[in-house]
Coordinates of C-alpha atoms in Angstrom, one line a residue:
Chain A
M1 CA 5.5 165.1 -69.2
D2 CA 6.8 164.7 -65.7
V3 CA 6.8 161.5 -63.7
R4 CA 3.8 162.5 -61.6
A5 CA 1.7 163.1 -64.7
C6 CA 2.8 159.7 -66.1
Q7 CA 1.7 158.0 -62.9
R8 CA -1.6 159.7 -63.1
Q9 CA -2.1 158.4 -66.6
A10 CA -1.3 154.8 -65.8
I11 CA -4.1 152.3 -66.2
M12 CA -4.4 150.4 -62.9
I13 CA -6.9 147.8 -63.8
D14 CA -7.2 145.3 -66.7
R15 CA -8.8 142.0 -67.6
Q16 CA -6.6 140.2 -65.1
T17 CA -7.6 142.3 -62.1
V18 CA -11.2 142.1 -63.1
A19 CA -11.0 138.3 -63.5
A20 CA -9.3 138.1 -60.1
A21 CA -12.1 140.2 -58.6
A22 CA -14.7 137.9 -60.2
K23 CA -13.1 134.9 -58.5
R24 CA -12.9 136.8 -55.2
I25 CA -16.5 137.9 -55.0
A26 CA -18.1 134.8 -56.5
G27 CA -20.5 133.4 -53.9
Y28 CA -21.2 136.9 -52.5
V29 CA -22.8 138.5 -55.5
R30 CA -25.4 137.4 -58.0
H31 CA -24.5 136.6 -61.6
T32 CA -27.3 138.8 -63.0
P33 CA -29.1 137.7 -66.1
V34 CA -29.3 139.2 -69.6
L35 CA -32.5 139.7 -71.6
R36 CA -32.5 140.0 -75.4
C37 CA -35.2 142.3 -76.6
D38 CA -36.0 145.3 -78.9
L39 CA -35.8 148.6 -77.2
G40 CA -36.7 151.6 -79.3
S41 CA -34.1 150.5 -81.9
D42 CA -33.9 148.5 -85.1
S43 CA -30.8 146.9 -83.7
P44 CA -31.1 143.9 -81.4
V45 CA -30.6 145.1 -77.8
T46 CA -29.4 143.0 -74.8
L47 CA -30.2 144.3 -71.3
K48 CA -27.9 143.3 -68.4
L49 CA -30.3 143.2 -65.5
E50 CA -27.9 144.3 -62.8
L51 CA -30.7 146.0 -60.9
L52 CA -31.5 142.4 -59.6
Q53 CA -28.2 142.5 -57.7
H54 CA -28.1 142.3 -53.9
A55 CA -29.0 145.6 -52.4
G56 CA -30.5 146.8 -55.6
S57 CA -27.5 148.0 -57.7
F58 CA -24.2 146.9 -59.1
K59 CA -22.4 148.4 -56.1
P60 CA -21.9 145.2 -53.9
R61 CA -19.4 143.9 -56.5
G62 CA -16.9 146.7 -55.8
A63 CA -17.7 146.8 -52.1
F64 CA -17.1 143.0 -51.6
N65 CA -13.9 143.1 -53.7
R66 CA -12.5 146.0 -51.7
M67 CA -13.4 144.3 -48.3
L68 CA -12.4 140.8 -49.2
N69 CA -9.0 142.1 -50.5
A70 CA -8.2 143.9 -47.2
S71 CA -7.9 143.2 -43.5
L72 CA -11.0 144.3 -41.8
P73 CA -10.1 146.3 -38.6
P74 CA -12.3 145.9 -35.5
S75 CA -13.7 149.4 -36.2
G76 CA -15.2 147.9 -39.4
V77 CA -15.8 149.8 -42.6
I78 CA -16.7 153.4 -43.5
A79 CA -18.0 154.9 -46.7
A80 CA -19.6 158.0 -48.2
S81 CA -22.3 157.5 -50.7
G82 CA -25.3 159.0 -52.5
G83 CA -27.1 155.9 -51.3
N84 CA -26.5 152.9 -53.5
H85 CA -22.9 152.4 -52.5
G86 CA -23.8 152.9 -48.9
A87 CA -26.5 150.1 -49.1
A88 CA -23.9 147.9 -50.8
V89 CA -21.3 148.5 -48.2
A90 CA -23.8 147.9 -45.4
Y91 CA -25.0 144.7 -47.1
A92 CA -21.4 143.5 -47.6
A93 CA -20.4 144.4 -44.0
R94 CA -23.3 142.4 -42.6
S95 CA -22.4 139.4 -44.8
L96 CA -18.8 139.6 -43.6
G97 CA -19.6 140.3 -39.9
A98 CA -18.2 143.8 -39.9
T99 CA -19.8 147.0 -38.6
A100 CA -20.4 149.9 -41.0
E101 CA -20.8 153.6 -40.9
I102 CA -22.2 155.3 -43.9
F103 CA -22.2 159.1 -44.6
V104 CA -24.9 160.3 -47.0
P105 CA -25.8 163.9 -48.1
A106 CA -29.2 165.5 -47.6
T107 CA -30.2 164.6 -51.2
T108 CA -30.2 160.9 -50.5
P109 CA -33.8 159.7 -50.7
A110 CA -35.5 158.4 -47.6
A111 CA -35.9 155.0 -49.3
K112 CA -32.1 154.7 -49.6
V113 CA -31.4 155.8 -46.0
A114 CA -33.9 153.2 -44.8
R115 CA -32.3 150.6 -47.0
I116 CA -28.8 151.3 -45.6
A117 CA -30.1 151.2 -42.0
S118 CA -32.0 147.9 -42.7
Y119 CA -28.7 146.2 -43.3
G120 CA -27.6 147.2 -39.8
A121 CA -25.3 150.1 -40.6
R122 CA -25.1 153.4 -38.8
V123 CA -26.2 156.2 -41.2
I124 CA -25.0 159.8 -40.8
Q125 CA -26.8 162.2 -43.1
G126 CA -25.4 165.7 -43.7
G127 CA -24.0 168.1 -46.2
E128 CA -25.5 169.0 -49.6
T129 CA -23.6 166.6 -51.9
Y130 CA -21.7 163.4 -52.0
A131 CA -18.5 165.4 -52.0
E132 CA -19.4 166.9 -48.6
A133 CA -20.4 163.5 -47.2
L134 CA -17.0 162.2 -48.3
I135 CA -15.2 164.9 -46.4
A136 CA -17.2 164.1 -43.2
S137 CA -16.5 160.4 -43.6
R138 CA -12.8 161.0 -43.9
A139 CA -12.7 163.1 -40.7
R140 CA -14.5 160.2 -38.9
Q141 CA -12.2 157.6 -40.5
A142 CA -9.2 159.4 -39.1
E143 CA -10.7 158.9 -35.6
T144 CA -11.9 155.3 -35.9
G145 CA -9.3 153.7 -38.2
A146 CA -12.2 151.9 -40.1
L147 CA -11.5 150.7 -43.6
E148 CA -12.6 153.2 -46.2
V149 CA -14.5 151.7 -49.0
H150 CA -14.5 154.4 -51.6
A151 CA -17.6 154.7 -53.9
Y152 CA -15.5 154.5 -57.1
D153 CA -11.9 155.8 -56.9
H154 CA -10.2 152.7 -55.6
E155 CA -8.6 149.9 -57.7
D156 CA -10.5 147.1 -56.0
V157 CA -13.8 148.9 -56.4
L158 CA -13.2 149.5 -60.1
A159 CA -12.1 145.9 -60.6
G160 CA -15.2 144.7 -58.7
Q161 CA -17.6 146.8 -60.9
G162 CA -15.7 145.5 -63.9
T163 CA -17.1 142.1 -63.3
V164 CA -20.4 143.4 -64.7
G165 CA -18.6 143.6 -68.0
R166 CA -17.0 140.2 -67.7
E167 CA -20.4 138.6 -67.1
F168 CA -22.0 140.6 -69.9
E169 CA -19.4 139.4 -72.4
Q170 CA -19.7 135.8 -71.1
D171 CA -23.5 135.8 -71.6
A172 CA -23.7 138.0 -74.7
P173 CA -20.4 137.6 -76.5
D174 CA -21.6 139.2 -79.8
L175 CA -22.2 142.7 -78.5
T176 CA -20.5 145.6 -80.4
H177 CA -21.6 148.6 -78.3
I178 CA -22.1 148.8 -74.5
L179 CA -24.1 151.7 -73.0
V180 CA -23.2 152.4 -69.3
A181 CA -24.3 155.1 -66.9
T182 CA -21.5 157.3 -65.4
G183 CA -21.4 159.0 -62.1
G184 CA -18.0 158.8 -60.4
G185 CA -17.1 156.3 -63.1
G186 CA -16.5 153.1 -61.1
L187 CA -18.9 151.1 -63.2
I188 CA -17.9 152.3 -66.6
G189 CA -14.2 152.4 -65.7
G190 CA -14.4 148.7 -64.7
I191 CA -16.4 147.7 -67.7
A192 CA -14.2 149.7 -70.1
A193 CA -11.1 148.1 -68.6
W194 CA -12.7 144.7 -69.1
Y195 CA -13.6 145.2 -72.7
A196 CA -10.4 147.1 -73.4
G197 CA -11.6 148.1 -76.9
G198 CA -13.2 144.7 -77.7
A199 CA -16.6 146.4 -77.8
E200 CA -17.3 150.1 -77.9
V201 CA -18.1 151.4 -74.4
I202 CA -20.3 154.5 -74.4
S203 CA -20.8 156.7 -71.4
V204 CA -24.3 158.0 -70.6
E205 CA -24.9 160.8 -68.1
P206 CA -27.8 163.1 -67.3
E207 CA -27.4 166.7 -68.6
G208 CA -27.5 167.7 -65.0
C209 CA -24.4 165.6 -63.9
P210 CA -22.0 165.6 -66.9
T211 CA -18.9 164.5 -65.0
L212 CA -17.2 162.3 -67.6
H213 CA -18.5 164.3 -70.6
N214 CA -16.8 167.4 -69.2
A215 CA -13.7 165.6 -68.1
L216 CA -13.1 164.1 -71.5
Q217 CA -13.5 167.6 -73.1
A218 CA -11.1 169.1 -70.5
G219 CA -8.6 166.3 -70.8
Q220 CA -8.7 165.7 -67.0
P221 CA -11.2 165.2 -64.2
V222 CA -13.0 168.5 -63.6
S223 CA -15.8 169.6 -61.3
A224 CA -19.1 169.4 -62.9
P225 CA -22.6 170.5 -61.9
V226 CA -24.6 168.1 -59.7
G227 CA -28.3 168.3 -60.5
G228 CA -31.4 166.6 -61.9
I229 CA -33.4 163.5 -61.0
A230 CA -30.5 161.1 -61.0
A231 CA -28.2 163.2 -58.8
D232 CA -28.4 160.9 -55.8
S233 CA -26.9 158.0 -57.7
L234 CA -24.8 159.8 -60.4
G235 CA -24.0 163.0 -58.6
A236 CA -20.2 162.6 -57.9
R237 CA -18.9 166.1 -58.6
Q238 CA -16.1 164.6 -60.7
V239 CA -14.9 161.3 -62.0
G240 CA -12.3 159.3 -60.3
V241 CA -8.6 159.8 -61.1
L242 CA -8.2 156.0 -61.5
M243 CA -11.0 155.6 -64.1
F244 CA -10.1 158.6 -66.1
P245 CA -7.2 157.2 -68.1
V246 CA -9.3 154.1 -68.8
A247 CA -12.1 156.3 -70.1
Q248 CA -9.7 158.3 -72.3
R249 CA -8.5 155.1 -73.9
F250 CA -11.5 152.9 -74.0
V251 CA -14.7 155.0 -73.8
S252 CA -15.6 156.0 -77.3
Q253 CA -18.4 158.6 -76.6
A254 CA -19.9 160.5 -73.7
V255 CA -23.6 161.0 -74.4
L256 CA -26.0 163.2 -72.3
V257 CA -29.7 162.7 -71.7
T258 CA -32.5 164.9 -70.3
D259 CA -34.4 164.2 -67.1
E260 CA -37.5 163.8 -69.2
A261 CA -35.8 161.0 -71.2
I262 CA -34.9 159.3 -68.0
R263 CA -38.4 159.5 -66.7
A264 CA -39.7 158.1 -70.0
A265 CA -37.3 155.2 -69.9
Q266 CA -38.4 154.4 -66.3
R267 CA -42.0 154.3 -67.5
L268 CA -41.2 152.2 -70.5
L269 CA -39.2 149.6 -68.5
W270 CA -42.2 149.2 -66.2
E271 CA -44.8 149.1 -69.0
D272 CA -43.0 146.8 -71.4
F273 CA -40.8 144.7 -69.0
R274 CA -42.3 145.0 -65.5
L275 CA -38.9 146.3 -64.3
I276 CA -38.7 149.0 -61.6
A277 CA -35.5 151.0 -62.1
E278 CA -34.2 154.2 -60.5
P279 CA -33.3 157.2 -62.6
G280 CA -29.6 156.5 -62.5
G281 CA -30.4 152.9 -63.4
V282 CA -32.0 153.8 -66.7
V283 CA -29.8 156.6 -68.1
A284 CA -28.1 154.1 -70.5
A285 CA -31.5 152.9 -71.8
A286 CA -32.6 156.5 -72.1
A287 CA -29.8 157.2 -74.5
L288 CA -31.1 154.6 -76.9
L289 CA -34.8 155.4 -76.4
S290 CA -34.3 159.1 -76.8
G291 CA -32.1 158.8 -79.9
R292 CA -29.2 160.5 -78.2
F293 CA -27.3 157.3 -79.1
V294 CA -28.1 155.9 -82.5
P295 CA -26.5 152.5 -83.2
P296 CA -24.7 152.2 -86.5
P297 CA -26.0 149.6 -89.0
G298 CA -25.2 146.1 -87.9
A299 CA -24.6 147.1 -84.2
R300 CA -25.6 144.7 -81.4
V301 CA -26.1 146.9 -78.4
G302 CA -25.8 146.1 -74.7
V303 CA -27.4 148.2 -72.1
V304 CA -26.5 147.9 -68.4
V305 CA -29.6 148.5 -66.2
C306 CA -27.8 149.2 -63.0
G307 CA -30.1 150.2 -60.1
A308 CA -33.6 149.9 -58.7
N309 CA -33.5 151.7 -55.3
T310 CA -36.5 153.8 -55.8
D311 CA -40.1 154.0 -54.8
P312 CA -42.1 152.0 -57.4
A313 CA -45.2 154.1 -56.8
K314 CA -43.4 157.0 -58.4
I315 CA -42.9 155.1 -61.7
A316 CA -46.0 153.0 -62.1
G317 CA -48.6 155.0 -60.2
Chain B
M1 CA -63.1 101.6 -69.2
D2 CA -65.2 102.8 -72.2
V3 CA -63.8 104.5 -75.3
R4 CA -64.8 108.0 -74.1
A5 CA -63.0 107.6 -70.9
C6 CA -59.9 106.4 -72.8
Q7 CA -60.0 109.4 -75.0
R8 CA -60.3 111.7 -72.0
Q9 CA -57.2 110.1 -70.5
A10 CA -55.1 110.6 -73.6
I11 CA -52.2 113.0 -73.3
M12 CA -52.5 115.5 -76.2
I13 CA -49.2 117.3 -75.8
D14 CA -45.6 116.1 -75.5
R15 CA -42.1 117.4 -76.1
Q16 CA -42.6 117.4 -79.9
T17 CA -45.7 119.6 -79.8
V18 CA -44.0 122.0 -77.3
A19 CA -40.9 122.1 -79.5
A20 CA -43.1 122.9 -82.5
A21 CA -44.8 125.7 -80.5
A22 CA -41.4 127.1 -79.5
K23 CA -40.5 127.3 -83.2
R24 CA -43.8 128.9 -84.1
I25 CA -43.8 131.6 -81.5
A26 CA -40.1 132.5 -81.6
G27 CA -39.8 136.1 -82.6
Y28 CA -43.1 136.9 -80.9
V29 CA -42.2 136.1 -77.3
R30 CA -39.2 136.8 -75.1
H31 CA -36.8 134.1 -74.1
T32 CA -37.0 135.1 -70.4
P33 CA -33.9 134.8 -68.2
V34 CA -33.1 132.7 -65.2
L35 CA -31.4 133.8 -62.0
R36 CA -29.5 131.5 -59.7
C37 CA -29.9 132.5 -56.1
D38 CA -30.7 131.4 -52.6
L39 CA -34.4 131.7 -51.6
G40 CA -35.2 130.6 -48.1
S41 CA -33.7 127.2 -48.7
D42 CA -30.4 125.4 -48.2
S43 CA -30.8 124.1 -51.8
P44 CA -29.7 126.2 -54.7
V45 CA -32.7 127.8 -56.4
T46 CA -33.1 129.0 -59.9
L47 CA -35.8 131.5 -60.8
K48 CA -37.4 131.6 -64.2
L49 CA -38.2 135.3 -64.6
E50 CA -41.2 134.8 -66.8
L51 CA -42.8 137.9 -65.3
L52 CA -40.6 139.8 -67.7
Q53 CA -42.6 138.4 -70.7
H54 CA -44.5 140.7 -73.0
A55 CA -47.8 141.8 -71.3
G56 CA -46.5 140.9 -67.9
S57 CA -47.1 137.1 -67.7
F58 CA -46.4 133.8 -69.5
K59 CA -49.7 133.9 -71.3
P60 CA -48.6 135.3 -74.6
R61 CA -46.8 132.0 -75.3
G62 CA -50.1 130.1 -75.5
A63 CA -52.0 132.9 -77.1
F64 CA -49.5 133.3 -80.0
N65 CA -49.3 129.6 -80.5
R66 CA -53.0 129.3 -80.7
M67 CA -53.4 132.2 -83.1
L68 CA -50.4 131.4 -85.3
N69 CA -51.7 127.9 -85.7
A70 CA -55.2 128.9 -86.9
S71 CA -56.7 131.0 -89.6
L72 CA -57.7 134.3 -88.1
P73 CA -61.3 135.2 -89.2
P74 CA -62.2 138.8 -90.1
S75 CA -64.1 139.0 -86.7
G76 CA -60.7 138.5 -85.0
V77 CA -60.3 136.7 -81.7
I78 CA -62.3 136.3 -78.5
A79 CA -61.3 135.2 -75.0
A80 CA -62.4 135.0 -71.4
S81 CA -59.9 135.7 -68.8
G82 CA -59.2 136.7 -65.2
G83 CA -57.0 139.4 -66.7
N84 CA -53.5 138.1 -67.7
H85 CA -54.7 135.9 -70.5
G86 CA -56.8 138.8 -71.8
A87 CA -53.8 141.1 -71.8
A88 CA -51.8 138.5 -73.7
V89 CA -54.5 137.8 -76.3
A90 CA -55.0 141.6 -76.8
Y91 CA -51.2 142.0 -77.1
A92 CA -50.9 139.1 -79.6
A93 CA -53.9 140.3 -81.6
R94 CA -52.4 143.7 -81.9
S95 CA -49.1 142.2 -83.0
L96 CA -50.9 140.1 -85.7
G97 CA -53.2 142.8 -86.8
A98 CA -56.4 141.2 -85.5
T99 CA -59.2 142.7 -83.4
A100 CA -59.9 141.2 -80.0
E101 CA -62.8 141.0 -77.6
I102 CA -62.0 140.1 -74.0
F103 CA -64.5 139.0 -71.4
V104 CA -63.4 139.5 -67.7
P105 CA -65.3 139.0 -64.5
A106 CA -66.0 141.7 -61.9
T107 CA -63.0 140.5 -59.8
T108 CA -60.5 141.5 -62.5
P109 CA -58.4 144.3 -61.0
A110 CA -58.7 147.8 -62.7
A111 CA -55.0 147.6 -63.6
K112 CA -55.5 144.5 -65.7
V113 CA -58.6 145.9 -67.4
A114 CA -56.6 149.0 -68.3
R115 CA -53.8 146.9 -69.5
I116 CA -56.1 144.9 -71.8
A117 CA -57.6 148.1 -73.2
S118 CA -54.2 149.6 -73.7
Y119 CA -53.4 147.0 -76.3
G120 CA -56.5 148.1 -78.3
A121 CA -58.9 145.3 -77.3
R122 CA -62.6 145.7 -76.4
V123 CA -63.1 144.7 -72.8
I124 CA -66.4 143.4 -71.5
Q125 CA -66.5 143.1 -67.8
G126 CA -69.3 141.1 -66.1
G127 CA -70.2 138.1 -64.0
E128 CA -68.6 137.1 -60.7
T129 CA -66.0 134.6 -61.9
Y130 CA -63.9 133.6 -64.8
A131 CA -66.4 130.8 -65.5
E132 CA -69.2 133.2 -66.0
A133 CA -67.0 135.4 -68.3
L134 CA -66.3 132.3 -70.3
I135 CA -70.1 131.6 -70.8
A136 CA -70.6 135.2 -71.9
S137 CA -67.7 135.0 -74.3
R138 CA -69.1 131.9 -75.9
A139 CA -72.5 133.4 -76.4
R140 CA -70.8 136.3 -78.2
Q141 CA -68.5 134.0 -80.2
A142 CA -71.6 132.2 -81.6
E143 CA -72.7 135.6 -83.0
T144 CA -69.4 136.8 -84.4
G145 CA -67.5 133.7 -85.4
A146 CA -64.3 135.0 -83.9
L147 CA -61.6 132.6 -83.0
E148 CA -61.8 131.5 -79.4
V149 CA -58.5 131.6 -77.6
H150 CA -59.1 129.5 -74.5
A151 CA -57.2 130.5 -71.4
Y152 CA -55.9 127.0 -70.8
D153 CA -57.9 124.1 -72.1
H154 CA -56.7 124.0 -75.7
E155 CA -53.8 121.9 -77.1
D156 CA -52.1 124.9 -78.7
V157 CA -52.4 127.0 -75.6
L158 CA -50.9 124.2 -73.4
A159 CA -48.1 123.6 -75.9
G160 CA -47.3 127.3 -76.0
Q161 CA -47.1 127.5 -72.2
G162 CA -44.9 124.4 -72.2
T163 CA -42.2 126.5 -73.9
V164 CA -41.5 128.0 -70.5
G165 CA -40.4 124.5 -69.4
R166 CA -38.3 124.0 -72.6
E167 CA -36.4 127.3 -72.0
F168 CA -36.0 126.5 -68.3
E169 CA -34.4 123.1 -69.1
Q170 CA -32.2 124.7 -71.8
D171 CA -30.9 127.4 -69.4
A172 CA -30.8 125.3 -66.2
P173 CA -30.5 121.7 -67.3
D174 CA -29.5 120.5 -63.8
L175 CA -32.8 121.1 -62.1
T176 CA -34.4 118.3 -60.2
H177 CA -37.7 119.9 -59.0
I178 CA -39.8 122.6 -60.7
L179 CA -42.3 124.6 -58.7
V180 CA -45.2 126.0 -60.8
A181 CA -48.4 127.9 -60.0
T182 CA -51.7 126.2 -61.0
G183 CA -54.9 128.0 -61.9
G184 CA -56.6 126.4 -64.9
G185 CA -53.4 124.4 -65.4
G186 CA -52.2 125.6 -68.7
L187 CA -48.8 126.5 -67.5
I188 CA -48.1 123.5 -65.4
G189 CA -49.7 121.2 -67.9
G190 CA -47.4 122.5 -70.6
I191 CA -44.3 122.4 -68.4
A192 CA -45.1 118.9 -67.0
A193 CA -45.6 117.6 -70.6
W194 CA -42.2 119.1 -71.5
Y195 CA -40.3 117.6 -68.6
A196 CA -42.4 114.3 -68.8
G197 CA -40.8 113.1 -65.6
G198 CA -37.3 114.3 -66.4
A199 CA -37.6 116.6 -63.4
E200 CA -40.2 116.5 -60.7
V201 CA -42.9 119.1 -61.4
I202 CA -44.8 120.3 -58.3
S203 CA -48.0 122.2 -58.4
V204 CA -48.6 125.2 -56.0
E205 CA -51.9 126.8 -55.4
P206 CA -53.4 129.2 -52.9
E207 CA -55.6 127.5 -50.3
G208 CA -58.4 129.6 -51.6
C209 CA -58.2 128.1 -55.2
P210 CA -57.2 124.4 -54.8
T211 CA -58.3 123.3 -58.3
L212 CA -55.5 120.8 -59.1
H213 CA -55.1 119.7 -55.5
N214 CA -58.8 118.7 -55.4
A215 CA -58.8 117.2 -58.8
L216 CA -55.9 114.9 -58.1
Q217 CA -57.6 113.8 -54.9
A218 CA -60.9 113.2 -56.8
G219 CA -59.3 111.5 -59.7
Q220 CA -60.9 114.0 -62.2
P221 CA -61.3 117.7 -62.7
V222 CA -63.8 118.9 -60.0
S223 CA -65.2 122.3 -59.1
A224 CA -63.2 124.0 -56.4
P225 CA -63.6 127.2 -54.4
V226 CA -62.4 130.5 -56.0
G227 CA -61.1 132.9 -53.4
G228 CA -58.2 134.7 -51.9
I229 CA -55.7 137.3 -53.1
A230 CA -54.6 135.4 -56.2
A231 CA -58.1 134.6 -57.5
D232 CA -57.9 136.9 -60.5
S233 CA -55.0 135.0 -62.0
L234 CA -55.5 131.5 -60.5
G235 CA -59.3 131.4 -60.1
A236 CA -60.3 129.0 -62.8
R237 CA -63.1 127.0 -61.0
Q238 CA -61.6 123.7 -62.3
V239 CA -58.5 122.5 -64.2
G240 CA -58.7 121.8 -67.9
V241 CA -59.6 118.4 -69.1
L242 CA -56.6 118.3 -71.4
M243 CA -54.0 119.1 -68.7
F244 CA -55.5 116.7 -66.2
P245 CA -54.0 113.4 -67.6
V246 CA -50.7 115.2 -67.9
A247 CA -50.9 116.2 -64.2
Q248 CA -51.9 112.7 -63.1
R249 CA -48.8 111.3 -64.8
F250 CA -46.2 114.0 -64.4
V251 CA -47.1 116.2 -61.5
S252 CA -45.7 114.7 -58.3
Q253 CA -47.3 116.8 -55.6
A254 CA -50.0 119.5 -55.3
V255 CA -49.0 122.0 -52.5
L256 CA -51.2 124.7 -51.1
V257 CA -50.1 128.0 -49.6
T258 CA -51.8 130.7 -47.6
D259 CA -52.5 134.2 -48.7
E260 CA -50.2 135.5 -46.0
A261 CA -47.4 133.4 -47.5
I262 CA -48.1 134.8 -50.9
R263 CA -48.0 138.4 -49.5
A264 CA -44.7 137.6 -47.7
A265 CA -43.2 136.2 -51.0
Q266 CA -44.2 139.4 -52.8
R267 CA -42.5 141.5 -50.2
L268 CA -39.4 139.4 -50.3
L269 CA -39.1 139.4 -54.0
W270 CA -39.1 143.2 -53.9
E271 CA -36.8 143.6 -50.9
D272 CA -34.2 141.1 -52.0
F273 CA -34.5 141.1 -55.8
R274 CA -36.3 144.3 -56.8
L275 CA -38.9 142.3 -58.6
I276 CA -42.5 143.2 -58.6
A277 CA -44.7 140.1 -58.9
E278 CA -48.4 139.6 -58.6
P279 CA -49.9 137.2 -56.1
G280 CA -50.4 134.5 -58.7
G281 CA -46.9 135.1 -59.9
V282 CA -45.3 134.2 -56.6
V283 CA -47.3 131.2 -55.3
A284 CA -44.5 128.9 -56.4
A285 CA -41.9 130.9 -54.6
A286 CA -44.2 131.1 -51.6
A287 CA -44.3 127.3 -51.3
L288 CA -40.5 127.3 -50.8
L289 CA -40.3 130.3 -48.6
S290 CA -43.1 129.1 -46.3
G291 CA -41.8 125.6 -46.0
R292 CA -44.8 124.0 -47.6
F293 CA -42.4 122.5 -50.0
V294 CA -39.2 121.3 -48.5
P295 CA -36.6 120.2 -51.1
P296 CA -35.0 116.8 -50.4
P297 CA -31.2 116.7 -49.8
G298 CA -29.3 117.4 -53.0
A299 CA -32.3 118.9 -54.8
R300 CA -31.8 121.7 -57.3
V301 CA -35.0 123.6 -57.4
G302 CA -36.5 125.7 -60.1
V303 CA -39.2 128.3 -59.4
V304 CA -41.3 129.9 -62.2
V305 CA -42.1 133.5 -61.3
C306 CA -44.9 133.9 -63.8
G307 CA -46.7 137.3 -63.6
A308 CA -46.3 140.9 -62.6
N309 CA -49.6 142.6 -63.5
T310 CA -50.2 144.4 -60.2
D311 CA -49.9 147.8 -58.7
P312 CA -46.3 148.0 -57.3
A313 CA -47.4 150.5 -54.7
K314 CA -49.3 147.6 -53.0
I315 CA -46.1 145.6 -52.5
A316 CA -43.4 148.1 -51.9
G317 CA -45.3 150.9 -50.3

């Protein structure tokens, strides 16, 4: 194995970097609550209600950690996003008095575009996928010199998202299995780095966006299809290179769920909990509800419910 | 003061009866989470997310405590309700294998009628107000011999609702002021009996349904108007006789809010927290957001968000 390959395989974040992130972003993000319940399982289940976070998803954790750990240039910050990360960067920029430009693809729902704009950011919509929006944002960044806040593949972003795991362990220390949605892998990368094998971390993705599932099979990040109802939040064509070695070491399974299971989970969360969650926010719950993940006897399962930026009328109507 | 007046003034529930209720209903209700946040106030605010309870409001606590502390006759249970209590009784009856008949007035929203029926109860809709539904339910109860589960004016119901206060103190022991919605007064009666002066308990009602506000001014429960957008959940023409002495002793203020403030609070809870709450569920938050309750310096305010049985499209659309 040559040196470059070795560098690629190094794990850049651990419990210390996550703990440092938690300290840095405290006061800017919410410590979201947990709820013990039953959820289509004989095992006790604990939900981490991260959908109650500022800007409607876990994304402000990474965005704040990135921005607070850098010097903000006069040209502000710039990001590409399917929507949630853009809302988070716009929210964080407003909190920190910086300007923000957010590049989103055509698939980003109108509700998310409006949300980003509501925080005062300039939104540029174009291209078919997140990957294309990222290319456009980088061309613009080269002109303006704004600070790039990557949606997942940056050490500070990963460490920020990892604070979800830190809070979850703090509030529910007995969990044995943690189900987490994967798109670009920032959330699960951070959480898996936090637990570092202390609990089994299981990736859940829609069948239409199997980025980590395919990467783990291939032994490296590979391009995967981007489709289905959760594509706007989980449609990063491939997982980040920084999270991949973390996943290889600390993610025990990569489960896939159908769009129908995602819709059913959205309906159940409203009917039984009065929670409105977006498709990408419920994929982890969908794995349990659909039986794609079956907890072993004695398991105590944690489920991260990670986003709510959707139109409630589509779920409960 | 004659003996009857003395009996009327006796306080029937206290920390012991609430603790006994908590033990009785554990396993049937959710221990709902709290969320520390800022909410239109310089003071730190802690939300008690009781809208995540089974059946979408706090009401199952009292319903289960009443039903578990009685013998259930073959004819099952019967209740009158503006909607939330009916859903809770229907939910609890199903859990305990009993049949339920629920009487609701014409003002009960279709979403709540459907919710009650979804739990397998028989719903009888008629009369203009809760008070009329109560009369109808009592005529029927005399025929069937079913167990009456009163919506608020029963010791077991009050003690059950008081478990909201017990959990709130357990999870946020530093609170100095607790804001609670009042309709018939079951929730605030139970919570005030639990705190018993340990924190200031403040009643909040819509201007259209000032039952406790008017009762405290009159020195006894009196008939009050029933109107406005929260009437289906807070429209009990007068507060219960059992809660009134508790309120006289342990409720420090009775604040009123406008329907517009209630609507604004609903919108804010969605925009900033991704929570869908019904009008009666947000009146306590509305008091803080509208400035009708201004926390004194150094206050640590708790707000009970107590119901979510509404059509989300009406809030977020």
